[in-house]
Short mmCIF file of C-alpha atoms in Angstrom, two decimals:
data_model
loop_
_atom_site.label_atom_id
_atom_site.label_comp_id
_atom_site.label_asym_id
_atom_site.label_seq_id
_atom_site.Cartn_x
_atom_site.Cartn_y
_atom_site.Cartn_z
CA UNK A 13 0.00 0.00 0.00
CA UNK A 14 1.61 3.35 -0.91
CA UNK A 15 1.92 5.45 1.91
CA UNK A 16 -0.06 8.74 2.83
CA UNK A 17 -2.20 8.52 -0.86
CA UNK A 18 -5.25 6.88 -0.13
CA UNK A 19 -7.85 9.10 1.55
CA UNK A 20 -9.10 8.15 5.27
CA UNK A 21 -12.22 8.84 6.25
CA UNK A 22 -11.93 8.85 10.10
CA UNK A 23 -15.18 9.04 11.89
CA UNK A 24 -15.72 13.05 12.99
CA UNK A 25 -18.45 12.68 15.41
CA UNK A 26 -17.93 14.58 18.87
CA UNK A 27 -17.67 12.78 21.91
CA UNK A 28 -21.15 14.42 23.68
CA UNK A 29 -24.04 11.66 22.81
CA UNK A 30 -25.13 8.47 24.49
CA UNK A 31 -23.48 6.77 22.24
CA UNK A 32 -20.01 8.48 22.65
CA UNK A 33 -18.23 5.17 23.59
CA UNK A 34 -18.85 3.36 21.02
CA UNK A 35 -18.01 6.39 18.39
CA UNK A 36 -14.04 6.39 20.36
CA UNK A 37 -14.04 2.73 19.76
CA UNK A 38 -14.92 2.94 16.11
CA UNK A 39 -12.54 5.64 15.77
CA UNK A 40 -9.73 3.79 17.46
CA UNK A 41 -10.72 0.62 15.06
CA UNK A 42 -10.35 2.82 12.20
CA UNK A 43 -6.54 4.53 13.68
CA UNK A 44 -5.52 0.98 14.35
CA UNK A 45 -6.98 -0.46 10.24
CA UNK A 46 -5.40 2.67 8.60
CA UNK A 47 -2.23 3.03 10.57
CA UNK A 48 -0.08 4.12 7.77
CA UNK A 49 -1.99 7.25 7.11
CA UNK A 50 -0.42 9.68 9.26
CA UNK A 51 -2.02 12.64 7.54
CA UNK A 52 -4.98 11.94 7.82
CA UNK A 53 -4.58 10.73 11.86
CA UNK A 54 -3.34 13.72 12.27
CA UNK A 55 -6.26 15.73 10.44
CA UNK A 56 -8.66 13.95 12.16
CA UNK A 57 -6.82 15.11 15.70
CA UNK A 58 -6.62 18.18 15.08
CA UNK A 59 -10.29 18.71 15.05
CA UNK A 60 -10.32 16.67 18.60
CA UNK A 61 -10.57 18.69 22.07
CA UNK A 62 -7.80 17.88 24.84
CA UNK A 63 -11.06 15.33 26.16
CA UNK A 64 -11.41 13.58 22.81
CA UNK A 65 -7.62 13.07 22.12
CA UNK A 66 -7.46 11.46 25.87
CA UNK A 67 -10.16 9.64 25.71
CA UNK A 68 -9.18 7.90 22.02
CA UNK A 69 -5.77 7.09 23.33
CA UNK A 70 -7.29 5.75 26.66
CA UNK A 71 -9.74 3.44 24.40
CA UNK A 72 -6.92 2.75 21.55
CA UNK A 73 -4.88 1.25 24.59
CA UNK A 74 -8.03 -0.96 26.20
CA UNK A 75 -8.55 -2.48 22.52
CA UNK A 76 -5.03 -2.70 22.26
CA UNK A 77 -2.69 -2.72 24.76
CA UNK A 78 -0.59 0.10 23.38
CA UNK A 79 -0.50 3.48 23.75
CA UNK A 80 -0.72 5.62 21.10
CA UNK A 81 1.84 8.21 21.76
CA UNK A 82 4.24 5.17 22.44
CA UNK A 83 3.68 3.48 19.18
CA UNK A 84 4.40 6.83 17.67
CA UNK A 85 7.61 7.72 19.53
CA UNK A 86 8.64 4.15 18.19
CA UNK A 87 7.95 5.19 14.54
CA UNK A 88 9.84 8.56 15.66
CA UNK A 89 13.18 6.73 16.64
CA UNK A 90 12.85 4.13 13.46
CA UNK A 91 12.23 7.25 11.51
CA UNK A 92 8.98 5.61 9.63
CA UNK A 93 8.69 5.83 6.05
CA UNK A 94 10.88 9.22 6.90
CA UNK A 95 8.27 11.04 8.35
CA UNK A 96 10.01 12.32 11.47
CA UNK A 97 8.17 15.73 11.92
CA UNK A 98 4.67 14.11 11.38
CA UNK A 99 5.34 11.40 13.96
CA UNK A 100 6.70 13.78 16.54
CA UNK A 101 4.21 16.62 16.23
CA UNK A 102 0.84 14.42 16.24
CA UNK A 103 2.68 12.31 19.30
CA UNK A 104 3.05 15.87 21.03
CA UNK A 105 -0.34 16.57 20.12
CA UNK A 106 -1.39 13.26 22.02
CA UNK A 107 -0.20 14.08 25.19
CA UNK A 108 -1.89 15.77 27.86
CA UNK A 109 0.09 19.66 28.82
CA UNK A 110 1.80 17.92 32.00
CA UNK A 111 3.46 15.55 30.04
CA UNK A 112 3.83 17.22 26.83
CA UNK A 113 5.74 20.11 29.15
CA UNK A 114 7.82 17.51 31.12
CA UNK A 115 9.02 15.79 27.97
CA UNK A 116 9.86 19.27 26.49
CA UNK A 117 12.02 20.27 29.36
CA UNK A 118 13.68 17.12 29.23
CA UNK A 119 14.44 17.33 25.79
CA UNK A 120 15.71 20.97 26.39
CA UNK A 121 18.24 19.55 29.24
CA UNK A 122 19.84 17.71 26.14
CA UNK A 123 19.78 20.34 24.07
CA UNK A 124 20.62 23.08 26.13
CA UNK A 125 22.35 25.34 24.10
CA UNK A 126 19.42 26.08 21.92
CA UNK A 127 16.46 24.96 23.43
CA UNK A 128 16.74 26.09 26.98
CA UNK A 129 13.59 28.57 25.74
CA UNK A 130 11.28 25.72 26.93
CA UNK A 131 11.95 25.84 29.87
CA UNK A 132 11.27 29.83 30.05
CA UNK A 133 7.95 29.27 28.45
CA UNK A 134 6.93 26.98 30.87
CA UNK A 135 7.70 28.82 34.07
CA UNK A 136 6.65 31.97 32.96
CA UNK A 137 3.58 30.52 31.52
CA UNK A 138 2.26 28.07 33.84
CA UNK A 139 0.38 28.54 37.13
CA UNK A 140 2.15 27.11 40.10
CA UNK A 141 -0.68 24.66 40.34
CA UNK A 142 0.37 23.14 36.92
CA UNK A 143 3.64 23.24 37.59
CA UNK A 144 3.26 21.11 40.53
CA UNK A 145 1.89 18.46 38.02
CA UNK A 146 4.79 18.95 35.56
CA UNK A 147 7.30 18.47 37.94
CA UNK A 148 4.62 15.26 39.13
CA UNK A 149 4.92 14.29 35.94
CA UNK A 150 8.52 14.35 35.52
CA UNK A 151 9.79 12.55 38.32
CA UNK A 152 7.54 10.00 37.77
CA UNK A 153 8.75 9.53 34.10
CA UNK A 154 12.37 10.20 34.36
CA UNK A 155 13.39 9.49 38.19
CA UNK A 156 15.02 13.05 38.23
CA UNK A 157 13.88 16.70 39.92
CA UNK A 158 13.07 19.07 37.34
CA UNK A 159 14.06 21.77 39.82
CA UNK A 160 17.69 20.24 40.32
CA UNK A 161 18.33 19.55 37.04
CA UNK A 162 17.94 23.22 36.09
CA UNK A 163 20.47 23.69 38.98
CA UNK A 164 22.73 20.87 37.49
CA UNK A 165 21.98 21.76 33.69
CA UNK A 166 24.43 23.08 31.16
CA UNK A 167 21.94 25.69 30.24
CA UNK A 168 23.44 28.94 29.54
CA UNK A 169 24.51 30.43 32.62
CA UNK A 170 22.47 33.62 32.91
CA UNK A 171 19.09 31.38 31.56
CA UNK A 172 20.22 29.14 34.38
CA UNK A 173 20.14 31.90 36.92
CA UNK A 174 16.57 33.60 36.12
CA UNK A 175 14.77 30.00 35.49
CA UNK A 176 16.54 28.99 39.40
CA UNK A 177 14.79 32.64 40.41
CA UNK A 178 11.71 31.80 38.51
CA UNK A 179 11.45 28.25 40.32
CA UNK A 180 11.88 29.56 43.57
CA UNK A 181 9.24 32.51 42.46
CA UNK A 182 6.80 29.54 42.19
CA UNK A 183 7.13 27.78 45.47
CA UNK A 184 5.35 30.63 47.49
CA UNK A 185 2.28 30.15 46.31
CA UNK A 186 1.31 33.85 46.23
CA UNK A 187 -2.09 34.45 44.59
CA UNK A 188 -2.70 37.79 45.37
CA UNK A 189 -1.16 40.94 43.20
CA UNK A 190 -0.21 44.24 44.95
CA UNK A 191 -0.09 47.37 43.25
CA UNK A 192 1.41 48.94 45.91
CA UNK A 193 4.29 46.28 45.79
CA UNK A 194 4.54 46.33 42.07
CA UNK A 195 5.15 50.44 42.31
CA UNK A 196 8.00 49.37 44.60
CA UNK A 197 9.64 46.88 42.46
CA UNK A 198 8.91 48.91 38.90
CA UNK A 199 10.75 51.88 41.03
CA UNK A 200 13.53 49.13 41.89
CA UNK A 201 13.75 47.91 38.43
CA UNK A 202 14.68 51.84 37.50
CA UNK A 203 16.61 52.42 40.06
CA UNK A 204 18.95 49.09 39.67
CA UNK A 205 18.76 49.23 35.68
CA UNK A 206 18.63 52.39 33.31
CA UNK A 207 18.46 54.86 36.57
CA UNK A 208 22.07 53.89 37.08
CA UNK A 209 23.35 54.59 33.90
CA UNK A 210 23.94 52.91 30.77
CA UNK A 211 27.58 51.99 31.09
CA UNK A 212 27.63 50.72 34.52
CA UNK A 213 24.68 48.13 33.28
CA UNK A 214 22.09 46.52 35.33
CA UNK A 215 22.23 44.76 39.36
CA UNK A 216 21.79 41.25 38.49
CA UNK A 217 21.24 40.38 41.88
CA UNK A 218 18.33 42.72 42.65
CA UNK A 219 16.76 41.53 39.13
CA UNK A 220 16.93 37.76 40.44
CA UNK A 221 15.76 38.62 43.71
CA UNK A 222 12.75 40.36 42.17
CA UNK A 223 12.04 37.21 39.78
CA UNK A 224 12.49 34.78 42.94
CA UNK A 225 10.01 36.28 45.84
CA UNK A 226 7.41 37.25 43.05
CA UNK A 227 4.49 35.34 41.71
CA UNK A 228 4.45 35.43 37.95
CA UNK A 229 0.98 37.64 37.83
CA UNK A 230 2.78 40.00 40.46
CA UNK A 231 5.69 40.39 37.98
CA UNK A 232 3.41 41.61 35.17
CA UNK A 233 1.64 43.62 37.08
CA UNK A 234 5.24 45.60 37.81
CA UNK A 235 6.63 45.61 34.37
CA UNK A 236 2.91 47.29 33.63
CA UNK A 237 3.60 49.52 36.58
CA UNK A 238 7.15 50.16 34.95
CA UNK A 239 5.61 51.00 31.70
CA UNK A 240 2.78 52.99 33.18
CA UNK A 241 5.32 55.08 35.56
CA UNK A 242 8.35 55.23 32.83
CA UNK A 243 7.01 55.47 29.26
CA UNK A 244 8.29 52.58 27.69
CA UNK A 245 8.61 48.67 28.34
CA UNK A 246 11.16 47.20 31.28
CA UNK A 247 12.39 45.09 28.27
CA UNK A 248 12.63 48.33 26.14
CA UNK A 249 15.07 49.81 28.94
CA UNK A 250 17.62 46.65 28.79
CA UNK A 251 18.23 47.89 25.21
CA UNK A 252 19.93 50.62 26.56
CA UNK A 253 22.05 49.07 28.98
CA UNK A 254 24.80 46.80 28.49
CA UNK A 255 24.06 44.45 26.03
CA UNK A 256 25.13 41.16 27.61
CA UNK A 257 24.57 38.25 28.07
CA UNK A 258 21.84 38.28 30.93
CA UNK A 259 20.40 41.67 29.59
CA UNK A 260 19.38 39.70 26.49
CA UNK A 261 18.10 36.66 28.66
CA UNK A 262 16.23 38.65 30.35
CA UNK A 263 14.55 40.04 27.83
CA UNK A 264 13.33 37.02 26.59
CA UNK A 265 12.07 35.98 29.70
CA UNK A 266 10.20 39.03 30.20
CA UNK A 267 8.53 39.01 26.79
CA UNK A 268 7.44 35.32 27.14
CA UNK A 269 5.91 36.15 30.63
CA UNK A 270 4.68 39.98 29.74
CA UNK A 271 3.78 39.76 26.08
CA UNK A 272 3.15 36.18 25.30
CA UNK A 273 1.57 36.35 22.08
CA UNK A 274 4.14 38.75 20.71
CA UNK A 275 6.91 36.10 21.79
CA UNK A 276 5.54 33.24 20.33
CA UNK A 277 4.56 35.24 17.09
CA UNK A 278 8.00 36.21 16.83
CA UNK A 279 9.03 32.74 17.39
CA UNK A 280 7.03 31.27 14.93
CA UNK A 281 8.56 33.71 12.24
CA UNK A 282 12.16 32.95 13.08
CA UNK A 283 11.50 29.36 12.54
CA UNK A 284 9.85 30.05 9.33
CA UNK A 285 12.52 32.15 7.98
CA UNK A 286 14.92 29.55 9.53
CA UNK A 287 17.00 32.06 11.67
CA UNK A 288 17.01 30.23 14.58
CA UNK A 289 18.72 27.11 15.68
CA UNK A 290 16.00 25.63 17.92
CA UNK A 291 14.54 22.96 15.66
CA UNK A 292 12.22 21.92 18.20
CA UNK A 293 10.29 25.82 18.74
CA UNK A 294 7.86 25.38 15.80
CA UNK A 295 5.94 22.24 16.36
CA UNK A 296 6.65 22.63 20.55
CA UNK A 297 4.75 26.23 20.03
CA UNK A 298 1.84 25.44 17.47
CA UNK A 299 1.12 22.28 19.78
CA UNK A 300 1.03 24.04 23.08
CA UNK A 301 -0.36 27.29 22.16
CA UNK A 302 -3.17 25.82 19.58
CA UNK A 303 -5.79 25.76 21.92
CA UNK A 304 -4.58 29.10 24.49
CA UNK A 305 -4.09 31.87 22.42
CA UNK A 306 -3.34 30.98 18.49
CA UNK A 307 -5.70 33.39 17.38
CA UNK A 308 -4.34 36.56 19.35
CA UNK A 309 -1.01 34.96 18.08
CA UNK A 310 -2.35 35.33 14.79
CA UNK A 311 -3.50 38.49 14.85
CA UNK A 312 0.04 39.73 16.13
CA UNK A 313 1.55 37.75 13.21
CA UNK A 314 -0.28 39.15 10.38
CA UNK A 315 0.35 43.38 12.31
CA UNK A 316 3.85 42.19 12.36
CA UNK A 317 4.66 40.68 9.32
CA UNK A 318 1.85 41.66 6.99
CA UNK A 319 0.65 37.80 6.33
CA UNK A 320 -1.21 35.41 7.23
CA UNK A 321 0.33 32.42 9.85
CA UNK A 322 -1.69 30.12 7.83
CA UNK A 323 -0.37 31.00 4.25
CA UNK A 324 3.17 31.42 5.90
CA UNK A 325 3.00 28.10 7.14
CA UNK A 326 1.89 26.68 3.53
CA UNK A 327 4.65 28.32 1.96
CA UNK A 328 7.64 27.52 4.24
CA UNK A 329 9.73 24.73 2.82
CA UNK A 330 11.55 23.27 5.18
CA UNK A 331 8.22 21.69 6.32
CA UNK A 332 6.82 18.29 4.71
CA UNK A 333 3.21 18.57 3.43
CA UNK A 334 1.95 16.63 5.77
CA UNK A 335 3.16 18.69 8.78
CA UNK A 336 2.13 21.38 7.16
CA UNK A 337 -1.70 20.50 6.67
CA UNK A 338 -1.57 19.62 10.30
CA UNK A 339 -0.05 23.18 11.32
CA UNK A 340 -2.29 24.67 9.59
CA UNK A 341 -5.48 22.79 10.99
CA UNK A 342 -4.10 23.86 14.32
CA UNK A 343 -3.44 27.42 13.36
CA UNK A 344 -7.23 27.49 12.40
CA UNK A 345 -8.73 26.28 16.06
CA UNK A 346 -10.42 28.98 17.58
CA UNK A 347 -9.55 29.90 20.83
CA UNK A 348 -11.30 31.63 23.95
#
């Protein structure tokens, strides 16, 4: 049978009847008949909610006695029918956000050098709450602490430093936001960054210290403080400053936390144009950000760059067809 030619007509019923257990197992019948179709698995799962895709692999593994996601990360490391983008973005796609996050840090320990931005968007992104689970997750999976192995990591040092700050940021547990605190730290901020002068560069130490005793809401309620009090962005400041090393971390960090669509949109167009060397940040991002904010991504895409994410997506070439019809199925889910 020639592979990914024959059309596939998996069942699209939603999960919501009576008879919603027996449209999963006819579905998973249909995944486990048609195996070799990748394309159209994976069009079929991109119309799926978190629920559906969990309960199909939960059903796919009572029938029979594999999971999904495993029998894909086996066609991954065989490199099936050379379709190694297909098979790890749909497998991603699988997984629930705990363990799609804890595999992505792990995968960013061994690639540290260029895909230690993971790791930034998940503690900056995630509620403490989550994070619990991740790190749940993790352990459980890989007999390691997430936490230490940041500490032990060959991340670049000044990452290192704000995601250890960030970490520590997340085991207080505030909930609350202060404006009155946030006026204090935005005046900080100043005082310890562009306040001091251009050449003599920014206090690491107060940044950190900042990053570590705050709760992420708290911190973007001062960099709006900052903005509010100042006239321009926090991250707009570190331009003038010192352009090192931790400066420019830091302003990563800050735009994944303060600006999130703008830092994935930004993302997505440097993998397009292929000028960065995380190979990982375009399928990681469309997968975890499909159904959170993809269409205020969008929208930042298209004011940006003057095109569509959809049509830039269709003409990139460095992506197969196949990933690309996927990509652009999850580009197209509407989010709240």
């Amino acid at each position: 049978m020639d592979y990914m030619i024959h059309s596939v007509n998996f069942s699209t019923m939603a999960y919501t009847s009576n008879s919603s257990n027996k449209n999963c197992e006819t579905e998973c019948i249909e995944i486990h008949n048609q195996w070799g179709h990748l394309n159209s698995l994976a069009q079929a799962m991109a119309r799926r909610t978190s629920y559906e895709r969990q309960r199909i692999r939960e059903t796919y593994k009572a029938i029979y006695g594999e999971d999904l996601v495993d029998r894909l990360q086996k066609m991954l490391l065989n490199n099936y029918h050379g379709n190694h983008e297909i098979c790890n973005a749909l497998s991603l796609w699988l997984l629930d956000q705990h363990e799609r996050d804890a595999l992505m840090a792990k995968e960013a320990f061994e690639n540290s050098e260029t895909n230690c931005k993971a790791l930034v968007e998940i503690y900056t992104g995630r509620k403490s709450s989550h994070l619990l689970l991740i790190k749940q997750v993790y352990q459980t999976k890989y007999r390691m602490q997430l936490d230490q192995d940041i500490l032990n990591s060959e991340l670049p040092h000044s990452y290192q430093k704000i995601l250890i700050a960030l970490a520590t940021s997340h085991k207080s547990h505030q909930s609350e936001v202060s404006p009155h605190v946030a006026k204090c730290d935005a005046r900080r901020l100043y005082e310890t960054g562009e306040g001091r002068g251009g050449a003599r560069g920014i206090e690491e130490g107060a940044i950190l210290e900042i990053l570590s005793k705050r709760s992420i809401q708290q911190l973007k309620l001062t960099f709006e403080t900052y903005k509010h009090i100042y006239g321009h962005n926090y991250a707009k400041s570190l331009k003038k400053e010192r352009n090192g090393e931790f400066e420019v971390a830091l302003r990563v960090v800050i735009k994944c936390m303060y600006a999130p669509p703008k830092y994935y949109a930004e993302m997505l167009h440097s993998c397009i144009e292929g000028t960065t060397l995380d190979k990982t940040a375009f399928a990681r991002i469309m997968v975890s950000r499909a159904e959170i904010d993809m269409d205020e991504i969008q929208r930042v895409y298209k004011k940006k760059y003057a095109k569509d994410l959809r049509d830039a997506i269709r003409e990139n070439n460095s992506t197969g067809i196949d990933c690309k019809d996927f990509f652009v199925a999850l580009a197209g889910i509407r989010t709240p």
